[in-house]
Amino acid sequence: MRHAPLLRTGLSALLLVGAWAAAGPSPASAAPTESAPAPASAALLTAMQRDFGISESEAVTRLADEKKATALEPKARRAAGSAFGGAWFDATSRTLVVAVTDTGKADAVRAAGADVRVVEHSARQLDAAKARIDVLPAPDGVSGWHVDPASSSVVVNVVASERRDNDVRAFVAKARTAGPVTVKATAEAPRTFAAGTVGGDPYYTGNVRCSIGFSVHGGFVTAGHCGGAGQSVRGWDGSAIGAFQGSSFPGDDYAWVNVANGWWTVPVVLGWGTVSDQLVRGSNEAPVGASVCRSGSTTRWHCGRVLAKNETVNYSEGAVHQMTRTSVCAEGGDSGGSFISGDQAQGVTSGGWGDCSSGGETWHQPVNEILNRYGLRLHTA
């Protein structure tokens, strides 16, 4: 970021050395050495222990297992070929599970190193069914829908109190004609997590406060609902950072902001002065079932699991596609902040339901989609 005459401790110190990513589990820092990097920082392990109810050694083991599963998924997908029905990480067996529609492919998938589950529908069939549902107008009582490989169906999430609503029932009936559908109840409808201007760090657009996501070369990525293309962005100290160079919402929920005016970028996720900062080393996508952590300008560090991918989320402003649903909580002002798994960037906070007192769920827009959309390059350590 930019130089300033008055330095603050903790968060501010980092903000003064670069455009930062205000989110994610935060470790940080020692310079890389010739040996392999540690699986996680003490801060990330502490957050996982708190939110998963596990020991430090269990957290270390889980991260190692998830890293292995993440690397294995492309190989297992190739082994399954057209019979591929999806994949997810099973925390109980500590393995990647791959669904296949053809038992003849099971041995090849097992040979690749994954467990196998035989299902009725392929991933291609489920994606096609979801695409047909995507074109249907959804009432407010439908919170979203996603492909679920474990049930080999498209799961339609309905707000429990609205399940008997005529419009909701009509939507579900039409969705069932698109392909295999499972209906599940959710406690609340999703909402975005922007907030009015309050004291704190992050960035401001007009009267809206959001959280910075991951640093990219030349700027940072964040949520699209936080500002439109051309809108100026101010930092925690009120100084100009840059402007939204691209923004999409609804339909998508992503944007990127250029960094100028003496600010610059660093490949870290902010530790908020209470934990060390997490170095970002890449953006390999964690599988369903893997742990993931989030940091934002309101609620800071929280962890949970990846619950679903490629979900369409039905906000009141309109549907947003290709989202990842997690069991992580968030609150107003956390929008745009980073989701991270180990040291791998996952996405930027979009919205959800609940809060960090009573719990809830939060969706993020995958970071690789944002990078590809705007031709950006993630700033990594």
mmCIF file of C-alpha atoms in Angstrom:
data_model
loop_
_atom_site.group_PDB
_atom_site.id
_atom_site.type_symbol
_atom_site.label_atom_id
_atom_site.label_comp_id
_atom_site.label_asym_id
_atom_site.label_seq_id
_atom_site.Cartn_x
_atom_site.Cartn_y
_atom_site.Cartn_z
ATOM 1 C CA MET A 1 0.000 0.000 0.000
ATOM 2 C CA ARG A 2 1.271 3.493 0.551
ATOM 3 C CA HIS A 3 3.585 5.167 3.030
ATOM 4 C CA ALA A 4 1.909 7.058 5.888
ATOM 5 C CA PRO A 5 3.373 9.288 8.590
ATOM 6 C CA LEU A 6 1.563 7.561 11.432
ATOM 7 C CA LEU A 7 2.069 3.807 11.675
ATOM 8 C CA ARG A 8 -0.363 1.626 13.559
ATOM 9 C CA THR A 9 0.489 -1.774 14.981
ATOM 10 C CA GLY A 10 -0.814 -5.174 13.920
ATOM 11 C CA LEU A 11 -3.126 -4.824 10.951
ATOM 12 C CA SER A 12 -1.953 -1.370 10.029
ATOM 13 C CA ALA A 13 1.660 -2.368 9.886
ATOM 14 C CA LEU A 14 0.902 -4.829 7.131
ATOM 15 C CA LEU A 15 -1.384 -2.438 5.337
ATOM 16 C CA LEU A 16 1.465 0.008 5.093
ATOM 17 C CA VAL A 17 3.617 -2.434 3.190
ATOM 18 C CA GLY A 18 1.299 -3.547 0.487
ATOM 19 C CA ALA A 19 -2.122 -4.249 -0.919
ATOM 20 C CA TRP A 20 -3.139 -7.154 1.212
ATOM 21 C CA ALA A 21 -5.675 -9.910 1.332
ATOM 22 C CA ALA A 22 -8.022 -9.321 4.213
ATOM 23 C CA ALA A 23 -9.044 -12.809 4.830
ATOM 24 C CA GLY A 24 -8.251 -16.420 5.392
ATOM 25 C CA PRO A 25 -6.469 -18.326 8.003
ATOM 26 C CA SER A 26 -3.433 -16.527 8.739
ATOM 27 C CA PRO A 27 -0.033 -17.834 9.378
ATOM 28 C CA ALA A 28 2.899 -16.398 8.383
ATOM 29 C CA SER A 29 5.864 -15.694 7.931
ATOM 30 C CA ALA A 30 9.213 -16.682 7.939
ATOM 31 C CA ALA A 31 10.960 -16.376 4.617
ATOM 32 C CA PRO A 32 10.879 -19.555 2.507
ATOM 33 C CA THR A 33 13.798 -21.885 2.974
ATOM 34 C CA GLU A 34 15.243 -24.667 0.882
ATOM 35 C CA SER A 35 13.166 -27.231 2.789
ATOM 36 C CA ALA A 36 9.492 -27.888 2.109
ATOM 37 C CA PRO A 37 7.194 -25.258 3.644
ATOM 38 C CA ALA A 38 5.337 -26.110 6.849
ATOM 39 C CA PRO A 39 1.788 -27.377 6.221
ATOM 40 C CA ALA A 40 0.296 -24.454 8.141
ATOM 41 C CA SER A 41 1.083 -21.682 10.551
ATOM 42 C CA ALA A 42 0.333 -21.846 14.256
ATOM 43 C CA ALA A 43 -2.499 -19.358 13.686
ATOM 44 C CA LEU A 44 -4.210 -21.532 11.081
ATOM 45 C CA LEU A 45 -3.854 -24.625 13.259
ATOM 46 C CA THR A 46 -5.324 -22.749 16.225
ATOM 47 C CA ALA A 47 -8.310 -21.641 14.154
ATOM 48 C CA MET A 48 -8.922 -25.195 12.951
ATOM 49 C CA GLN A 49 -8.709 -26.566 16.492
ATOM 50 C CA ARG A 50 -11.272 -24.012 17.648
ATOM 51 C CA ASP A 51 -13.755 -24.454 14.803
ATOM 52 C CA PHE A 52 -13.431 -28.218 14.228
ATOM 53 C CA GLY A 53 -12.919 -29.285 17.845
ATOM 54 C CA ILE A 54 -9.728 -31.209 17.011
ATOM 55 C CA SER A 55 -6.177 -31.323 18.366
ATOM 56 C CA GLU A 56 -3.169 -29.643 16.775
ATOM 57 C CA SER A 57 -1.780 -32.967 15.535
ATOM 58 C CA GLU A 58 -5.187 -33.828 14.042
ATOM 59 C CA ALA A 59 -5.250 -30.477 12.258
ATOM 60 C CA VAL A 60 -1.762 -31.065 10.815
ATOM 61 C CA THR A 61 -2.774 -34.546 9.655
ATOM 62 C CA ARG A 62 -6.000 -33.268 8.099
ATOM 63 C CA LEU A 63 -4.206 -30.590 6.112
ATOM 64 C CA ALA A 64 -1.712 -33.158 4.815
ATOM 65 C CA ASP A 65 -4.531 -35.525 3.818
ATOM 66 C CA GLU A 66 -6.437 -32.738 2.088
ATOM 67 C CA LYS A 67 -3.343 -31.635 0.188
ATOM 68 C CA LYS A 68 -2.891 -35.198 -1.025
ATOM 69 C CA ALA A 69 -6.569 -35.428 -2.049
ATOM 70 C CA THR A 70 -6.385 -32.111 -3.905
ATOM 71 C CA ALA A 71 -3.397 -33.324 -5.936
ATOM 72 C CA LEU A 72 -5.033 -36.712 -6.566
ATOM 73 C CA GLU A 73 -8.371 -35.461 -7.904
ATOM 74 C CA PRO A 74 -7.242 -34.624 -11.495
ATOM 75 C CA LYS A 75 -5.545 -38.023 -11.842
ATOM 76 C CA ALA A 76 -8.602 -39.886 -10.521
ATOM 77 C CA ARG A 77 -10.889 -37.877 -12.809
ATOM 78 C CA ARG A 78 -8.839 -38.945 -15.826
ATOM 79 C CA ALA A 79 -8.955 -42.571 -14.691
ATOM 80 C CA ALA A 80 -12.764 -42.440 -14.445
ATOM 81 C CA GLY A 81 -13.157 -40.849 -17.875
ATOM 82 C CA SER A 82 -16.744 -40.308 -18.996
ATOM 83 C CA ALA A 83 -17.939 -42.358 -15.995
ATOM 84 C CA PHE A 84 -16.741 -39.642 -13.585
ATOM 85 C CA GLY A 85 -19.576 -38.701 -11.239
ATOM 86 C CA GLY A 86 -17.801 -36.192 -8.987
ATOM 87 C CA ALA A 87 -15.404 -36.328 -6.049
ATOM 88 C CA TRP A 88 -15.164 -35.256 -2.421
ATOM 89 C CA PHE A 89 -12.841 -35.520 0.570
ATOM 90 C CA ASP A 90 -14.046 -37.855 3.335
ATOM 91 C CA ALA A 91 -12.677 -36.616 6.662
ATOM 92 C CA THR A 92 -13.505 -39.926 8.383
ATOM 93 C CA SER A 93 -11.592 -42.173 5.990
ATOM 94 C CA ARG A 94 -9.117 -39.330 5.246
ATOM 95 C CA THR A 95 -9.308 -40.085 1.536
ATOM 96 C CA LEU A 96 -10.624 -38.723 -1.721
ATOM 97 C CA VAL A 97 -13.833 -40.467 -2.791
ATOM 98 C CA VAL A 98 -14.588 -40.597 -6.506
ATOM 99 C CA ALA A 99 -18.049 -41.415 -7.841
ATOM 100 C CA VAL A 100 -18.281 -43.489 -11.041
ATOM 101 C CA THR A 101 -21.224 -44.657 -13.118
ATOM 102 C CA ASP A 102 -19.379 -47.640 -14.612
ATOM 103 C CA THR A 103 -18.102 -50.393 -12.306
ATOM 104 C CA GLY A 104 -15.565 -51.218 -15.002
ATOM 105 C CA LYS A 105 -13.743 -47.982 -14.151
ATOM 106 C CA ALA A 106 -13.573 -48.676 -10.407
ATOM 107 C CA ASP A 107 -10.270 -50.548 -10.450
ATOM 108 C CA ALA A 108 -8.534 -47.817 -12.457
ATOM 109 C CA VAL A 109 -9.731 -45.153 -10.015
ATOM 110 C CA ARG A 110 -8.608 -47.227 -7.020
ATOM 111 C CA ALA A 111 -5.242 -47.750 -8.683
ATOM 112 C CA ALA A 112 -4.931 -43.963 -8.909
ATOM 113 C CA GLY A 113 -5.254 -43.856 -5.112
ATOM 114 C CA ALA A 114 -8.902 -42.883 -4.486
ATOM 115 C CA ASP A 115 -11.848 -44.673 -2.905
ATOM 116 C CA VAL A 116 -14.783 -45.428 -5.204
ATOM 117 C CA ARG A 117 -18.550 -45.066 -4.953
ATOM 118 C CA VAL A 118 -20.804 -46.297 -7.776
ATOM 119 C CA VAL A 119 -23.580 -43.816 -8.623
ATOM 120 C CA GLU A 120 -26.366 -43.464 -11.156
ATOM 121 C CA HIS A 121 -25.516 -40.183 -12.859
ATOM 122 C CA SER A 122 -22.270 -38.815 -14.301
ATOM 123 C CA ALA A 123 -20.927 -35.384 -13.457
ATOM 124 C CA ARG A 124 -21.675 -34.297 -17.021
ATOM 125 C CA GLN A 125 -25.336 -35.344 -16.655
ATOM 126 C CA LEU A 126 -25.664 -33.571 -13.306
ATOM 127 C CA ASP A 127 -24.026 -30.396 -14.624
ATOM 128 C CA ALA A 128 -26.446 -30.438 -17.569
ATOM 129 C CA ALA A 129 -29.413 -30.804 -15.210
ATOM 130 C CA LYS A 130 -28.176 -27.899 -13.095
ATOM 131 C CA ALA A 131 -27.722 -25.757 -16.203
ATOM 132 C CA ARG A 132 -31.378 -26.372 -17.090
ATOM 133 C CA ILE A 133 -32.404 -25.290 -13.590
ATOM 134 C CA ASP A 134 -30.210 -22.181 -13.850
ATOM 135 C CA VAL A 135 -32.520 -20.667 -16.463
ATOM 136 C CA LEU A 136 -35.595 -20.959 -14.218
ATOM 137 C CA PRO A 137 -36.686 -17.814 -12.316
ATOM 138 C CA ALA A 138 -36.362 -18.609 -8.613
ATOM 139 C CA PRO A 139 -38.530 -17.203 -5.791
ATOM 140 C CA ASP A 140 -36.942 -15.774 -2.637
ATOM 141 C CA GLY A 141 -37.771 -18.945 -0.709
ATOM 142 C CA VAL A 142 -35.261 -20.926 -2.796
ATOM 143 C CA SER A 143 -31.779 -20.163 -1.505
ATOM 144 C CA GLY A 144 -29.798 -21.959 -4.215
ATOM 145 C CA TRP A 145 -28.938 -25.238 -5.911
ATOM 146 C CA HIS A 146 -25.803 -27.250 -6.613
ATOM 147 C CA VAL A 147 -24.565 -30.580 -7.923
ATOM 148 C CA ASP A 148 -23.992 -33.067 -5.087
ATOM 149 C CA PRO A 149 -21.880 -36.043 -6.226
ATOM 150 C CA ALA A 150 -22.499 -38.000 -3.025
ATOM 151 C CA SER A 151 -26.269 -38.164 -3.680
ATOM 152 C CA SER A 152 -25.788 -38.118 -7.477
ATOM 153 C CA SER A 153 -28.362 -35.368 -7.772
ATOM 154 C CA VAL A 154 -28.873 -31.624 -7.923
ATOM 155 C CA VAL A 155 -29.655 -30.414 -4.399
ATOM 156 C CA VAL A 156 -32.179 -27.567 -4.250
ATOM 157 C CA ASN A 157 -31.955 -25.683 -0.963
ATOM 158 C CA VAL A 158 -35.231 -24.226 0.268
ATOM 159 C CA VAL A 159 -35.723 -21.894 3.237
ATOM 160 C CA ALA A 160 -37.507 -24.100 5.779
ATOM 161 C CA SER A 161 -40.225 -21.561 6.588
ATOM 162 C CA GLU A 162 -41.016 -21.139 2.862
ATOM 163 C CA ARG A 163 -41.130 -24.794 1.888
ATOM 164 C CA ARG A 164 -44.930 -24.828 1.455
ATOM 165 C CA ASP A 165 -45.028 -21.541 -0.451
ATOM 166 C CA ASN A 166 -46.785 -21.995 -3.804
ATOM 167 C CA ASP A 167 -43.985 -20.328 -5.788
ATOM 168 C CA VAL A 168 -41.359 -22.475 -4.086
ATOM 169 C CA ARG A 169 -43.313 -25.658 -4.739
ATOM 170 C CA ALA A 170 -43.778 -24.659 -8.380
ATOM 171 C CA PHE A 171 -40.042 -24.031 -8.773
ATOM 172 C CA VAL A 172 -39.162 -27.416 -7.254
ATOM 173 C CA ALA A 173 -41.662 -29.148 -9.532
ATOM 174 C CA LYS A 174 -40.079 -27.533 -12.611
ATOM 175 C CA ALA A 175 -36.585 -28.335 -11.334
ATOM 176 C CA ARG A 176 -37.474 -32.025 -11.045
ATOM 177 C CA THR A 177 -38.240 -32.107 -14.769
ATOM 178 C CA ALA A 178 -34.628 -31.014 -15.443
ATOM 179 C CA GLY A 179 -33.069 -34.093 -13.876
ATOM 180 C CA PRO A 180 -32.476 -35.839 -10.528
ATOM 181 C CA VAL A 181 -33.287 -33.387 -7.720
ATOM 182 C CA THR A 182 -33.015 -33.637 -3.936
ATOM 183 C CA VAL A 183 -34.679 -30.933 -1.833
ATOM 184 C CA LYS A 184 -33.046 -29.836 1.431
ATOM 185 C CA ALA A 185 -34.101 -27.218 3.968
ATOM 186 C CA THR A 186 -31.894 -24.330 5.047
ATOM 187 C CA ALA A 187 -32.468 -22.030 8.000
ATOM 188 C CA GLU A 188 -32.336 -18.668 6.232
ATOM 189 C CA ALA A 189 -32.059 -17.062 2.821
ATOM 190 C CA PRO A 190 -28.549 -15.960 1.780
ATOM 191 C CA ARG A 191 -27.557 -12.309 1.749
ATOM 192 C CA THR A 192 -24.410 -10.441 0.784
ATOM 193 C CA PHE A 193 -22.018 -9.279 3.501
ATOM 194 C CA ALA A 194 -21.333 -5.671 2.617
ATOM 195 C CA ALA A 195 -21.813 -3.134 5.413
ATOM 196 C CA GLY A 196 -22.155 0.618 5.957
ATOM 197 C CA THR A 197 -18.965 2.552 6.739
ATOM 198 C CA VAL A 198 -17.686 1.908 10.241
ATOM 199 C CA GLY A 199 -14.323 2.358 11.922
ATOM 200 C CA GLY A 200 -11.771 -0.300 11.005
ATOM 201 C CA ASP A 201 -9.398 -1.351 8.304
ATOM 202 C CA PRO A 202 -10.457 -2.746 4.877
ATOM 203 C CA TYR A 203 -11.515 -0.686 2.045
ATOM 204 C CA TYR A 204 -14.354 1.681 1.328
ATOM 205 C CA THR A 205 -16.385 2.419 -1.757
ATOM 206 C CA GLY A 206 -18.731 5.332 -1.215
ATOM 207 C CA ASN A 207 -20.575 4.469 1.993
ATOM 208 C CA VAL A 208 -19.857 0.726 1.789
ATOM 209 C CA ARG A 209 -17.161 -1.184 3.658
ATOM 210 C CA CYS A 210 -15.876 -4.500 2.334
ATOM 211 C CA SER A 211 -12.800 -6.679 2.807
ATOM 212 C CA ILE A 212 -9.864 -6.955 0.458
ATOM 213 C CA GLY A 213 -9.407 -10.401 -1.060
ATOM 214 C CA PHE A 214 -6.195 -11.809 -2.515
ATOM 215 C CA SER A 215 -3.393 -9.729 -3.936
ATOM 216 C CA VAL A 216 -2.815 -10.046 -7.680
ATOM 217 C CA HIS A 217 -0.078 -8.415 -9.702
ATOM 218 C CA GLY A 218 -1.324 -4.868 -10.118
ATOM 219 C CA GLY A 219 -4.146 -4.946 -7.584
ATOM 220 C CA PHE A 220 -6.460 -7.186 -5.605
ATOM 221 C CA VAL A 221 -9.614 -9.238 -6.139
ATOM 222 C CA THR A 222 -12.799 -8.849 -4.128
ATOM 223 C CA ALA A 223 -16.593 -9.203 -4.345
ATOM 224 C CA GLY A 224 -18.501 -7.635 -7.229
ATOM 225 C CA HIS A 225 -21.392 -6.431 -5.080
ATOM 226 C CA CYS A 226 -18.992 -4.119 -3.240
ATOM 227 C CA GLY A 227 -18.649 -1.707 -6.176
ATOM 228 C CA GLY A 228 -19.076 -1.189 -9.892
ATOM 229 C CA ALA A 229 -16.457 -0.644 -12.583
ATOM 230 C CA GLY A 230 -14.940 2.820 -12.333
ATOM 231 C CA GLN A 231 -15.820 3.420 -8.673
ATOM 232 C CA SER A 232 -12.948 4.706 -6.563
ATOM 233 C CA VAL A 233 -11.634 2.786 -3.555
ATOM 234 C CA ARG A 234 -10.208 4.158 -0.314
ATOM 235 C CA GLY A 235 -8.039 2.328 2.209
ATOM 236 C CA TRP A 236 -8.307 2.029 5.975
ATOM 237 C CA ASP A 237 -6.764 5.487 6.394
ATOM 238 C CA GLY A 238 -9.065 7.186 3.877
ATOM 239 C CA SER A 239 -6.375 7.517 1.235
ATOM 240 C CA ALA A 240 -7.004 6.602 -2.402
ATOM 241 C CA ILE A 241 -5.954 3.084 -3.422
ATOM 242 C CA GLY A 242 -7.326 2.815 -6.958
ATOM 243 C CA ALA A 243 -10.607 1.960 -8.661
ATOM 244 C CA PHE A 244 -12.676 -1.035 -9.707
ATOM 245 C CA GLN A 245 -11.294 -2.134 -13.069
ATOM 246 C CA GLY A 246 -13.923 -4.803 -13.561
ATOM 247 C CA SER A 247 -16.980 -5.919 -11.594
ATOM 248 C CA SER A 248 -19.823 -8.383 -12.081
ATOM 249 C CA PHE A 249 -22.911 -8.840 -9.873
ATOM 250 C CA PRO A 250 -25.354 -10.553 -9.971
ATOM 251 C CA GLY A 251 -24.710 -13.497 -12.283
ATOM 252 C CA ASP A 252 -21.200 -13.497 -10.801
ATOM 253 C CA ASP A 253 -19.870 -11.892 -7.642
ATOM 254 C CA TYR A 254 -16.324 -10.859 -8.382
ATOM 255 C CA ALA A 255 -14.294 -7.764 -9.109
ATOM 256 C CA TRP A 256 -10.772 -6.490 -9.159
ATOM 257 C CA VAL A 257 -9.276 -3.176 -8.053
ATOM 258 C CA ASN A 258 -6.030 -1.691 -9.318
ATOM 259 C CA VAL A 259 -3.423 -0.544 -6.820
ATOM 260 C CA ALA A 260 -1.850 2.884 -7.334
ATOM 261 C CA ASN A 261 -1.146 6.070 -5.383
ATOM 262 C CA GLY A 262 1.884 4.593 -3.628
ATOM 263 C CA TRP A 263 0.217 1.340 -2.548
ATOM 264 C CA TRP A 264 1.593 -2.061 -3.551
ATOM 265 C CA THR A 265 0.780 -5.747 -3.141
ATOM 266 C CA VAL A 266 2.121 -8.571 -1.005
ATOM 267 C CA PRO A 267 1.181 -12.306 -1.115
ATOM 268 C CA VAL A 268 -0.298 -12.634 2.363
ATOM 269 C CA VAL A 269 -3.590 -12.940 4.190
ATOM 270 C CA LEU A 270 -3.906 -10.485 7.050
ATOM 271 C CA GLY A 271 -3.470 -11.632 10.658
ATOM 272 C CA TRP A 272 -5.201 -8.665 12.293
ATOM 273 C CA GLY A 273 -2.428 -8.096 14.821
ATOM 274 C CA THR A 274 -3.504 -11.100 16.892
ATOM 275 C CA VAL A 275 -2.077 -13.895 14.725
ATOM 276 C CA SER A 276 0.731 -14.087 12.227
ATOM 277 C CA ASP A 277 0.020 -13.559 8.544
ATOM 278 C CA GLN A 278 -0.566 -16.440 6.107
ATOM 279 C CA LEU A 279 1.638 -16.608 3.053
ATOM 280 C CA VAL A 280 -0.260 -17.451 -0.141
ATOM 281 C CA ARG A 281 1.587 -20.012 -2.256
ATOM 282 C CA GLY A 282 -0.973 -20.917 -4.931
ATOM 283 C CA SER A 283 -4.629 -21.482 -5.762
ATOM 284 C CA ASN A 284 -5.135 -25.252 -5.997
ATOM 285 C CA GLU A 285 -8.832 -25.879 -5.400
ATOM 286 C CA ALA A 286 -9.647 -27.968 -2.322
ATOM 287 C CA PRO A 287 -12.245 -30.755 -2.758
ATOM 288 C CA VAL A 288 -15.692 -30.898 -1.177
ATOM 289 C CA GLY A 289 -15.276 -31.978 2.455
ATOM 290 C CA ALA A 290 -11.911 -30.263 2.924
ATOM 291 C CA SER A 291 -11.306 -27.651 5.601
ATOM 292 C CA VAL A 292 -11.293 -24.000 4.632
ATOM 293 C CA CYS A 293 -10.808 -20.797 6.628
ATOM 294 C CA ARG A 294 -11.880 -17.204 6.099
ATOM 295 C CA SER A 295 -10.829 -13.805 7.360
ATOM 296 C CA GLY A 296 -12.666 -10.542 6.958
ATOM 297 C CA SER A 297 -12.695 -7.045 8.344
ATOM 298 C CA THR A 298 -15.603 -7.719 10.721
ATOM 299 C CA THR A 299 -15.212 -11.221 12.143
ATOM 300 C CA ARG A 300 -11.584 -12.020 11.321
ATOM 301 C CA TRP A 301 -10.634 -15.745 11.401
ATOM 302 C CA HIS A 302 -13.161 -18.558 11.160
ATOM 303 C CA CYS A 303 -12.911 -22.083 9.735
ATOM 304 C CA GLY A 304 -15.252 -24.748 8.414
ATOM 305 C CA ARG A 305 -15.671 -27.238 5.579
ATOM 306 C CA VAL A 306 -16.324 -27.022 1.847
ATOM 307 C CA LEU A 307 -19.941 -28.199 1.516
ATOM 308 C CA ALA A 308 -20.626 -27.882 -2.214
ATOM 309 C CA LYS A 309 -19.257 -26.453 -5.445
ATOM 310 C CA ASN A 310 -20.783 -24.927 -8.559
ATOM 311 C CA GLU A 311 -23.815 -23.784 -6.580
ATOM 312 C CA THR A 312 -26.258 -21.190 -7.866
ATOM 313 C CA VAL A 313 -27.117 -18.825 -4.996
ATOM 314 C CA ASN A 314 -30.393 -16.922 -5.190
ATOM 315 C CA TYR A 315 -29.832 -13.493 -3.593
ATOM 316 C CA SER A 316 -32.614 -10.908 -3.567
ATOM 317 C CA GLU A 317 -30.558 -8.944 -6.112
ATOM 318 C CA GLY A 318 -30.457 -11.939 -8.456
ATOM 319 C CA ALA A 319 -28.835 -15.353 -8.853
ATOM 320 C CA VAL A 320 -25.053 -15.842 -8.738
ATOM 321 C CA HIS A 321 -23.567 -18.941 -10.389
ATOM 322 C CA GLN A 322 -20.576 -21.238 -9.810
ATOM 323 C CA MET A 323 -20.278 -20.479 -6.096
ATOM 324 C CA THR A 324 -18.703 -22.648 -3.402
ATOM 325 C CA ARG A 325 -20.744 -23.212 -0.230
ATOM 326 C CA THR A 326 -18.988 -23.599 3.135
ATOM 327 C CA SER A 327 -19.883 -24.066 6.789
ATOM 328 C CA VAL A 328 -17.850 -20.979 7.720
ATOM 329 C CA CYS A 329 -19.685 -18.048 9.338
ATOM 330 C CA ALA A 330 -19.436 -14.394 8.250
ATOM 331 C CA GLU A 331 -21.079 -11.036 8.907
ATOM 332 C CA GLY A 332 -21.597 -7.646 7.285
ATOM 333 C CA GLY A 333 -18.337 -6.091 6.131
ATOM 334 C CA ASP A 334 -16.666 -9.472 5.516
ATOM 335 C CA SER A 335 -17.673 -9.386 1.834
ATOM 336 C CA GLY A 336 -14.738 -9.729 -0.538
ATOM 337 C CA GLY A 337 -12.436 -11.251 2.073
ATOM 338 C CA SER A 338 -10.276 -14.307 1.447
ATOM 339 C CA PHE A 339 -11.089 -17.981 1.753
ATOM 340 C CA ILE A 340 -7.959 -20.095 2.062
ATOM 341 C CA SER A 341 -7.196 -23.800 2.561
ATOM 342 C CA GLY A 342 -3.742 -24.383 3.983
ATOM 343 C CA ASP A 343 -1.637 -21.964 1.943
ATOM 344 C CA GLN A 344 -3.834 -22.182 -1.177
ATOM 345 C CA ALA A 345 -6.180 -19.321 -2.124
ATOM 346 C CA GLN A 346 -9.757 -20.543 -2.664
ATOM 347 C CA GLY A 347 -12.075 -17.582 -3.247
ATOM 348 C CA VAL A 348 -13.553 -14.263 -2.129
ATOM 349 C CA THR A 349 -16.426 -14.001 0.346
ATOM 350 C CA SER A 350 -19.783 -13.341 -1.298
ATOM 351 C CA GLY A 351 -22.644 -13.867 1.168
ATOM 352 C CA GLY A 352 -24.532 -16.352 3.270
ATOM 353 C CA TRP A 353 -26.862 -16.648 6.218
ATOM 354 C CA GLY A 354 -26.435 -16.574 9.991
ATOM 355 C CA ASP A 355 -23.611 -14.933 11.933
ATOM 356 C CA CYS A 356 -20.522 -15.845 13.935
ATOM 357 C CA SER A 357 -22.416 -16.001 17.231
ATOM 358 C CA SER A 358 -25.082 -18.510 16.254
ATOM 359 C CA GLY A 359 -23.353 -20.019 13.202
ATOM 360 C CA GLY A 360 -24.342 -20.137 9.562
ATOM 361 C CA GLU A 361 -23.064 -20.813 6.055
ATOM 362 C CA THR A 362 -21.107 -18.648 3.624
ATOM 363 C CA TRP A 363 -20.483 -18.814 -0.126
ATOM 364 C CA HIS A 364 -17.351 -17.731 -1.931
ATOM 365 C CA GLN A 365 -16.648 -17.051 -5.594
ATOM 366 C CA PRO A 366 -13.690 -19.253 -6.619
ATOM 367 C CA VAL A 367 -10.534 -17.231 -7.103
ATOM 368 C CA ASN A 368 -9.364 -19.114 -10.202
ATOM 369 C CA GLU A 369 -12.538 -18.085 -12.013
ATOM 370 C CA ILE A 370 -11.789 -14.432 -11.191
ATOM 371 C CA LEU A 371 -8.180 -14.707 -12.335
ATOM 372 C CA ASN A 372 -9.231 -16.308 -15.626
ATOM 373 C CA ARG A 373 -12.043 -13.827 -16.232
ATOM 374 C CA TYR A 374 -9.782 -10.771 -15.972
ATOM 375 C CA GLY A 375 -6.468 -12.297 -17.029
ATOM 376 C CA LEU A 376 -4.915 -11.672 -13.617
ATOM 377 C CA ARG A 377 -1.975 -13.407 -11.951
ATOM 378 C CA LEU A 378 -2.163 -14.265 -8.254
ATOM 379 C CA HIS A 379 0.652 -12.754 -6.190
ATOM 380 C CA THR A 380 2.273 -15.756 -4.460
ATOM 381 C CA ALA A 381 5.138 -16.263 -2.048
#
